[in-house]
Backbone as numpy.savetxt, mean C-alpha at the origin, in Angstrom:
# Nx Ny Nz CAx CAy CAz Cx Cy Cz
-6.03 -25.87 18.71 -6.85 -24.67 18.71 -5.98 -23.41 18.71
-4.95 -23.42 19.46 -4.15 -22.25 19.32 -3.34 -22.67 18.35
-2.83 -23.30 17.76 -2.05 -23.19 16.76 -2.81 -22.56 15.13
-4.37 -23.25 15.53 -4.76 -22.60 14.28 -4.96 -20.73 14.46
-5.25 -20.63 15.50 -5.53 -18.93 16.07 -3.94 -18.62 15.56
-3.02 -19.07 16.11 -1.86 -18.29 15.57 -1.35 -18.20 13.99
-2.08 -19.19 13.48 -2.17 -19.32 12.02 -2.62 -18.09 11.30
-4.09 -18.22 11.74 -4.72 -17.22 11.14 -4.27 -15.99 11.60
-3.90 -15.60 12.56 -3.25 -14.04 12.66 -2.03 -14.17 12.04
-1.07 -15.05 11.80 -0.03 -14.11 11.17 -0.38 -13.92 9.96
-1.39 -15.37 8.93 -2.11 -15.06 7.82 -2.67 -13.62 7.38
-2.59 -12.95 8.83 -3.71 -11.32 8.59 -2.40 -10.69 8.51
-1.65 -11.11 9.32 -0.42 -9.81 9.67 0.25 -9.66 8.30
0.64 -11.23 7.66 1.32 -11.04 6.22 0.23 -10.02 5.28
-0.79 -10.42 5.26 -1.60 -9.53 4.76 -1.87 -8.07 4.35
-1.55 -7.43 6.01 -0.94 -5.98 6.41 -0.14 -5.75 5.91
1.34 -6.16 5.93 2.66 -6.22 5.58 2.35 -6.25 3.69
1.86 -6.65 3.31 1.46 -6.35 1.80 0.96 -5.16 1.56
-0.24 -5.12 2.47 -1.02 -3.80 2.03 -0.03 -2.77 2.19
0.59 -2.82 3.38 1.55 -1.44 3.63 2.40 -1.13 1.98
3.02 -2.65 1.88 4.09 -2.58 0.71 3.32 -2.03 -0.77
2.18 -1.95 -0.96 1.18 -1.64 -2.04 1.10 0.07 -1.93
0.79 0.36 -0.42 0.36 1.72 0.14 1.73 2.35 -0.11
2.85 1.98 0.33 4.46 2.60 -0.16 4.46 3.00 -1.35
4.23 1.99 -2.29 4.13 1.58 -3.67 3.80 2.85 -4.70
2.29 3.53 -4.21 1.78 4.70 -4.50 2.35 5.99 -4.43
3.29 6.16 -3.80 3.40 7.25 -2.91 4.67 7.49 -3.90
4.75 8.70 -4.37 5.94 8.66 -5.78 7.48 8.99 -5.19
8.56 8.36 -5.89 9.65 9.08 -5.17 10.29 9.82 -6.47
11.20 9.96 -7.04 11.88 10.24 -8.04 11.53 9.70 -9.32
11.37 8.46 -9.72 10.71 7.96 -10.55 9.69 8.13 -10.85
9.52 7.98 -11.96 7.63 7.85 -12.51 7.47 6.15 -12.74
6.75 5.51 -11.90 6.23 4.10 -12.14 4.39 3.78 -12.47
4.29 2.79 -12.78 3.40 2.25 -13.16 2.28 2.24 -11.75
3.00 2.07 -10.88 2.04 1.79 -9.17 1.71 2.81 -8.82
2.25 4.41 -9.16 2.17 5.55 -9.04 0.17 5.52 -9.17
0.02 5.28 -10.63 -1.58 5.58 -10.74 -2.28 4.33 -10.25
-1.90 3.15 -8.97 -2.62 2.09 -9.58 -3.90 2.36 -8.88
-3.64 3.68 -7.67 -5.16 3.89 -6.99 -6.40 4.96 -7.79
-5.65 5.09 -9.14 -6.49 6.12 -10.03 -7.68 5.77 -10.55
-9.00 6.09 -9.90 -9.95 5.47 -10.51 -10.59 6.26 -11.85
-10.88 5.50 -12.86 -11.77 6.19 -13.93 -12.92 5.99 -14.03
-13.50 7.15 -14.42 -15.64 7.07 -14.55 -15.32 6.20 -16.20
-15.10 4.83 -15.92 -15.59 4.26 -17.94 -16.92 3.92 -17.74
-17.55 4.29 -18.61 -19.24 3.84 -19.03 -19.82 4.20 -17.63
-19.29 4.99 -16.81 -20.28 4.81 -15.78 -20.22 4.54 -14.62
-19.14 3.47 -14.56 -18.55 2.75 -13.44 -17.45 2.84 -13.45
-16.70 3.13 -11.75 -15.37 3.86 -11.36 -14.52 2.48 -11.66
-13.58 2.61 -12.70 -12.80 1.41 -13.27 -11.09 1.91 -12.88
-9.96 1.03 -12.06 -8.79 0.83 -11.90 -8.25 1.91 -13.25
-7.01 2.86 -13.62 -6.33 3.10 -14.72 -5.70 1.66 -14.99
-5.39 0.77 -14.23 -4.50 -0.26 -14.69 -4.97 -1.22 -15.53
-6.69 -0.99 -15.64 -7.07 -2.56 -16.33 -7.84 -1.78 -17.71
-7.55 -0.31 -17.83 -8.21 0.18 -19.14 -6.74 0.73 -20.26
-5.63 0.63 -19.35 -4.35 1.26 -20.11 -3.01 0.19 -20.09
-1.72 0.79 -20.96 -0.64 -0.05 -20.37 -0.37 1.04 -20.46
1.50 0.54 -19.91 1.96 2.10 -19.12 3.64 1.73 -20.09
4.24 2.83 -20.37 5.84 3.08 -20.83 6.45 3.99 -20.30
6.96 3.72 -19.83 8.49 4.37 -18.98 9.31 4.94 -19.53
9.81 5.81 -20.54 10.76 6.15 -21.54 11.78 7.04 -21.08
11.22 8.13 -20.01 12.64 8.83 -18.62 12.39 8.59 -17.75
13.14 8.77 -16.64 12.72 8.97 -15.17 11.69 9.31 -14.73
11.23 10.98 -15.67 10.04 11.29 -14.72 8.67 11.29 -16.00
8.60 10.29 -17.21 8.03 11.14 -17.78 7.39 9.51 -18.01
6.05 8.99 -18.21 5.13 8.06 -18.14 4.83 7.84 -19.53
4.39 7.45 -20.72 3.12 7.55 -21.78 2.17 5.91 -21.52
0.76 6.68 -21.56 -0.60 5.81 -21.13 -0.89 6.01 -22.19
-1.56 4.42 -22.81 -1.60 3.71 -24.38 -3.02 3.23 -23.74
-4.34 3.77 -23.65 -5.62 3.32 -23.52 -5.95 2.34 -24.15
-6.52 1.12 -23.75 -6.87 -0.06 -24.99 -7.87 0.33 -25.55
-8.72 1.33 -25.09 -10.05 1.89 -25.82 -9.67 3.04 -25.90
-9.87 3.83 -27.32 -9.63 4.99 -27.23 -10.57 6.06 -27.14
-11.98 5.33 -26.95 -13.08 6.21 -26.05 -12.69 6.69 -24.78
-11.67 5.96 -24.04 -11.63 6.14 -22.79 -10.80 7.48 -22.76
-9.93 7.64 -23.88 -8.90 8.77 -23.75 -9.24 9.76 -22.73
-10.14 10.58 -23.07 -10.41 11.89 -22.07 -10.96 11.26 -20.82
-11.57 10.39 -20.18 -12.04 10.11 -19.35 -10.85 9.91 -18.32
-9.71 8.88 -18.62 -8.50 8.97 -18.19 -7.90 9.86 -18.05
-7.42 10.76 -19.34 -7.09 12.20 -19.09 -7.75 12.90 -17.81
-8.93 13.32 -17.75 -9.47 13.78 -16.51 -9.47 13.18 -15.09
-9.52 11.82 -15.22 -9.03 11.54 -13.67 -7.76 11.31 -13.32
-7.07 11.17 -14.26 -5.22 11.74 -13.94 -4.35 13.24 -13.54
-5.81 14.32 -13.94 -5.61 15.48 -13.57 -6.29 15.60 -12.29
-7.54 15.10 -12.22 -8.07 15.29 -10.66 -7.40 14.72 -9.59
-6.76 13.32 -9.89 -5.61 12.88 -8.73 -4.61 14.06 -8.21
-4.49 13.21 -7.17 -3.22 14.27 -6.02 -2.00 14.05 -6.08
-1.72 13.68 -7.79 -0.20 13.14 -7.88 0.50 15.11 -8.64
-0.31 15.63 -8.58 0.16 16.62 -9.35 0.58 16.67 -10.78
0.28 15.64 -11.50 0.51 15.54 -12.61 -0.03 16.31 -13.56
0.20 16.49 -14.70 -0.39 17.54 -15.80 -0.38 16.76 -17.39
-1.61 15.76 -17.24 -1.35 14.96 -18.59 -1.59 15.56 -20.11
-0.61 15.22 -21.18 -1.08 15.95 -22.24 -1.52 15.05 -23.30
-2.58 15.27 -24.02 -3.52 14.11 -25.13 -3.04 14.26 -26.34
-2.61 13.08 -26.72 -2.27 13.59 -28.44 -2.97 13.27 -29.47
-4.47 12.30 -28.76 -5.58 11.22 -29.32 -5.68 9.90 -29.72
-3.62 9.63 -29.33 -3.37 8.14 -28.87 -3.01 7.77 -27.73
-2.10 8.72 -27.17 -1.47 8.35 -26.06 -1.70 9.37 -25.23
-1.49 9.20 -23.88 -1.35 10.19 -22.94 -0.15 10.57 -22.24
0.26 11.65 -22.17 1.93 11.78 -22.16 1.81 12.44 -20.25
2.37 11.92 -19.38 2.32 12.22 -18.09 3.88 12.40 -17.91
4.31 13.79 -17.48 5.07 14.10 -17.03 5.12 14.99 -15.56
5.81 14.39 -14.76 5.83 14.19 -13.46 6.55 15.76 -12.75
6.25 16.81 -12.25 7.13 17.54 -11.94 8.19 17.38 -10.96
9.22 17.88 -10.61 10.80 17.36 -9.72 9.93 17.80 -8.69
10.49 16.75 -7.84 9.66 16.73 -6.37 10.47 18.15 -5.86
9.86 18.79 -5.02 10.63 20.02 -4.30 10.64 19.02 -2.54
11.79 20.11 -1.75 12.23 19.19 -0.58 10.82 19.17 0.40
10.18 20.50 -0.12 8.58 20.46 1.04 7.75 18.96 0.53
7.87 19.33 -0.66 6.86 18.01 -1.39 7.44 16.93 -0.90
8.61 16.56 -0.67 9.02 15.31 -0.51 8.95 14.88 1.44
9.32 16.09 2.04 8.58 16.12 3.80 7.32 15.76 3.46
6.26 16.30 3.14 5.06 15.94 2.95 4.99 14.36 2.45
5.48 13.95 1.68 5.44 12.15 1.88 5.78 12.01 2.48
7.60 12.27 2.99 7.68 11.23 4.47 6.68 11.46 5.57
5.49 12.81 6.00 4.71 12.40 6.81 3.90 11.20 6.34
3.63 11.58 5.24 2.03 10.50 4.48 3.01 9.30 4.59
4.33 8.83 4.67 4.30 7.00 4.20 4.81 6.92 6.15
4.91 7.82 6.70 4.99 7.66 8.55 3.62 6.99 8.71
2.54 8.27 8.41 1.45 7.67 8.87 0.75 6.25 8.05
1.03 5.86 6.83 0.49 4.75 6.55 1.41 3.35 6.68
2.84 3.73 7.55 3.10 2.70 8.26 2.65 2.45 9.91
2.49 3.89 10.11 1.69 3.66 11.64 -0.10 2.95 11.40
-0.31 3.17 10.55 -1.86 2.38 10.45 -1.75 1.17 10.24
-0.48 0.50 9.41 -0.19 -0.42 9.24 0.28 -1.57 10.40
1.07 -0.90 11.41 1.09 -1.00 12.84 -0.21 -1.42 13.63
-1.07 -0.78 13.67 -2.28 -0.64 14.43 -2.64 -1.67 13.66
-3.49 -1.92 12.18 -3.74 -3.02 12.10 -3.15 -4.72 12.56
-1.78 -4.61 12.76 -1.31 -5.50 13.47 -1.10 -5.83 14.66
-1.68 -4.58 15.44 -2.09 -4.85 16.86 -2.77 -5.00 16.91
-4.21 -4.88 16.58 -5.70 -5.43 15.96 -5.85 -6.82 16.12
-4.99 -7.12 15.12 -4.98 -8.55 14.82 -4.36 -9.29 16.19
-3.65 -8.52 16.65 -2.74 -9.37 17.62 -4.00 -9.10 19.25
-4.59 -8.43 19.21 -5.74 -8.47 20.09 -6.55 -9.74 20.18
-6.90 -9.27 18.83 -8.12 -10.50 18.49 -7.13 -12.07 18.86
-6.40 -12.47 18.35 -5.46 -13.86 18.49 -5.75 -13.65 20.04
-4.98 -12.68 20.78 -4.93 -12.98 22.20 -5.88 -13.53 22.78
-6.98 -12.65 22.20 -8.75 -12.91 22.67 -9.22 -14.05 22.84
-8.45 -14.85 21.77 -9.19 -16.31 21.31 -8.20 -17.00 21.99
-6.93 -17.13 22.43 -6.12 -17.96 23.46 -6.85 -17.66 24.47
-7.32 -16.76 25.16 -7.66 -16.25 26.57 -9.14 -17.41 26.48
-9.67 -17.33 25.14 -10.68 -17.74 25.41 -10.42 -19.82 25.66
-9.95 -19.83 24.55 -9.55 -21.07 24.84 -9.20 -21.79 26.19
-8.46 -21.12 26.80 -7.75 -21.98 27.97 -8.92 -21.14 29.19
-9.57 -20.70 29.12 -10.81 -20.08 30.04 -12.02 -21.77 29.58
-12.05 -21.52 28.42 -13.30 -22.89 27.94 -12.33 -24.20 28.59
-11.53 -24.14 28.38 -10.69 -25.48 28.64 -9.88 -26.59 27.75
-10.31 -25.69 26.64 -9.31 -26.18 25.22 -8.25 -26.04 25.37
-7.73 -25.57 25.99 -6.20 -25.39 26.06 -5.77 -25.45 27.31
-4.24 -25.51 27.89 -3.54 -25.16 29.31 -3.57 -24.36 29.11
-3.29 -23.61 30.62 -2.35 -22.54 31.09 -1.24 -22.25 30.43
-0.45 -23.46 30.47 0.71 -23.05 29.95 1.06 -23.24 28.24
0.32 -23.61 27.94 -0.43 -23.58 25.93 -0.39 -22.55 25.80
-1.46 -21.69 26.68 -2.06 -20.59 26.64 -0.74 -19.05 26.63
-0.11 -19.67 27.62 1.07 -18.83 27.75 2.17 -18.88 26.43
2.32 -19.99 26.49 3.51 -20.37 24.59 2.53 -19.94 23.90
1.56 -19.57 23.62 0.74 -19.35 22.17 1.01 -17.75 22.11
0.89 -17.22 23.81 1.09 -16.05 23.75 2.23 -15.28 23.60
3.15 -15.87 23.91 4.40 -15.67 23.65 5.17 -15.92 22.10
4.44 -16.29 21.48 4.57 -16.91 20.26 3.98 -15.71 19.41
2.66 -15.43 19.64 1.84 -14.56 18.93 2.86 -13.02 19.34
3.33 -13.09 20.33 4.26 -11.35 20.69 5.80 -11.21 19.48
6.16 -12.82 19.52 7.00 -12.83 18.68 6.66 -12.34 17.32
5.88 -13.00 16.50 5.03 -13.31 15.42 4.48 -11.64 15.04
4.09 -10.65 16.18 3.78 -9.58 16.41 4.93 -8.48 15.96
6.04 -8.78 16.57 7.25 -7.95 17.01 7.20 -7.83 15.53
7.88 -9.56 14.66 8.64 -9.41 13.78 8.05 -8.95 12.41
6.54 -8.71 12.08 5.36 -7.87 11.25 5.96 -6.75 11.74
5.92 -6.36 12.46 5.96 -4.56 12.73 7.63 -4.34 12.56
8.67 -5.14 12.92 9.99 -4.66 12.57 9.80 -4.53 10.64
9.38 -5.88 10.03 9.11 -5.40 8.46 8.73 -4.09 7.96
7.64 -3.56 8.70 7.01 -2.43 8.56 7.95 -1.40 9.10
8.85 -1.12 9.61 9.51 -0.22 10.14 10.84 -0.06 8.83
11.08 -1.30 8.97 12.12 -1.37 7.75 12.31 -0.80 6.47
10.86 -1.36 5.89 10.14 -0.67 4.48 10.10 1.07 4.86
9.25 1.38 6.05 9.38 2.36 6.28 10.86 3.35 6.15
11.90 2.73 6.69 12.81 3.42 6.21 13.32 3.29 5.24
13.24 2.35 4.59 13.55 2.06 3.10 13.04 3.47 2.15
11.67 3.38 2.47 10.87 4.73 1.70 11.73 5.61 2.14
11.50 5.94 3.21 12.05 7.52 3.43 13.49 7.67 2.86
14.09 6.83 3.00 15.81 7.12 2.38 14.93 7.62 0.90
14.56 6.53 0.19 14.18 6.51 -0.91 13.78 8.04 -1.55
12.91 8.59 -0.53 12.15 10.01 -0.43 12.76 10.77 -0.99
14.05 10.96 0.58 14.89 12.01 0.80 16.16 12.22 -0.17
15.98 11.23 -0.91 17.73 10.98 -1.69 16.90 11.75 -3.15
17.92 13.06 -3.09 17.86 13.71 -4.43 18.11 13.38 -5.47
């Protein structure tokens, strides 16, 4: 019983530890990448559709993107929600492609991410204390019902703090990974 409880929480914690690495992912540093737009939603036909599953993406400088729409109805629709995003971008239409060029991060702009990827590794945190609640919850409960020892109860918990620690050292890591990443001109 506790082994499956500790299962399923680190199952959540790896989980976190992704999402964080996805949430990093977004957040632009010097480069112009493909993950940059992957939270860009478009109005197609109606319904708010991913940029990633209506375009492909080319990389040709550092900071400069071109978006190849597979429909070329979609052109302006894309165009417009690549300008309403908060990437600051300024896309230009040529009626095939969309040419996204990225402006040079300034050092305020780039403080301003390292707060934004602080705080979405601290949420990332909290969700793994979440998780590590709930696990506790269900050992406590266990060895209270009688499914488990005392001292089960205690190794599961001690197990789950480990299991705990070493999710949130990942997340700290990445975390500084970004920020070097940020800060390096």
């Amino acid at each position: 019983m506790i082994d499956e409880t500790l299962l399923e929480a680190t199952q959540k914690m790896d989980k976190a530890v992704e999402a964080a690495k996805e949430d990093f992912a977004t957040i632009r540093t010097g480069r112009a990448n493909a993950s940059l737009f992957s939270k860009v939603m478009v109005n197609y036909y109606g319904a708010p559709t991913p940029l990633q599953q209506l375009a492909s993406f080319q990389n040709p400088e550092a900071r400069t993107l071109l978006i190849t729409p597979f429909d070329r109805a979609a052109l302006n629709d894309i165009e417009r929600a690549l300008r309403d995003s908060d990437l600051g971008a300024n896309p230009s239409n040529d009626g095939n492609i969309i040419r996204v060029v990225l402006p040079e991060l300034t050092e305020e702009r780039r403080k301003e991410y390292v707060k934004l990827v602080k705080t979405k590794a601290e949420d990332a945190k909290i969700a793994i204390r979440n998780i590590r609640r709930k696990a506790k919850d269900g050992i406590d409960k266990s060895v209270k019902d009688g499914d488990a020892g005392e001292d089960e109860g205690a190794r599961g918990e001690k197990e789950l703090d480990l299991r705990t620690k070493s999710h949130t050292d990942i997340i700290d890591e990445l975390l500084k990974r970004k920020e070097t990443e940020l800060l390096e001109v």
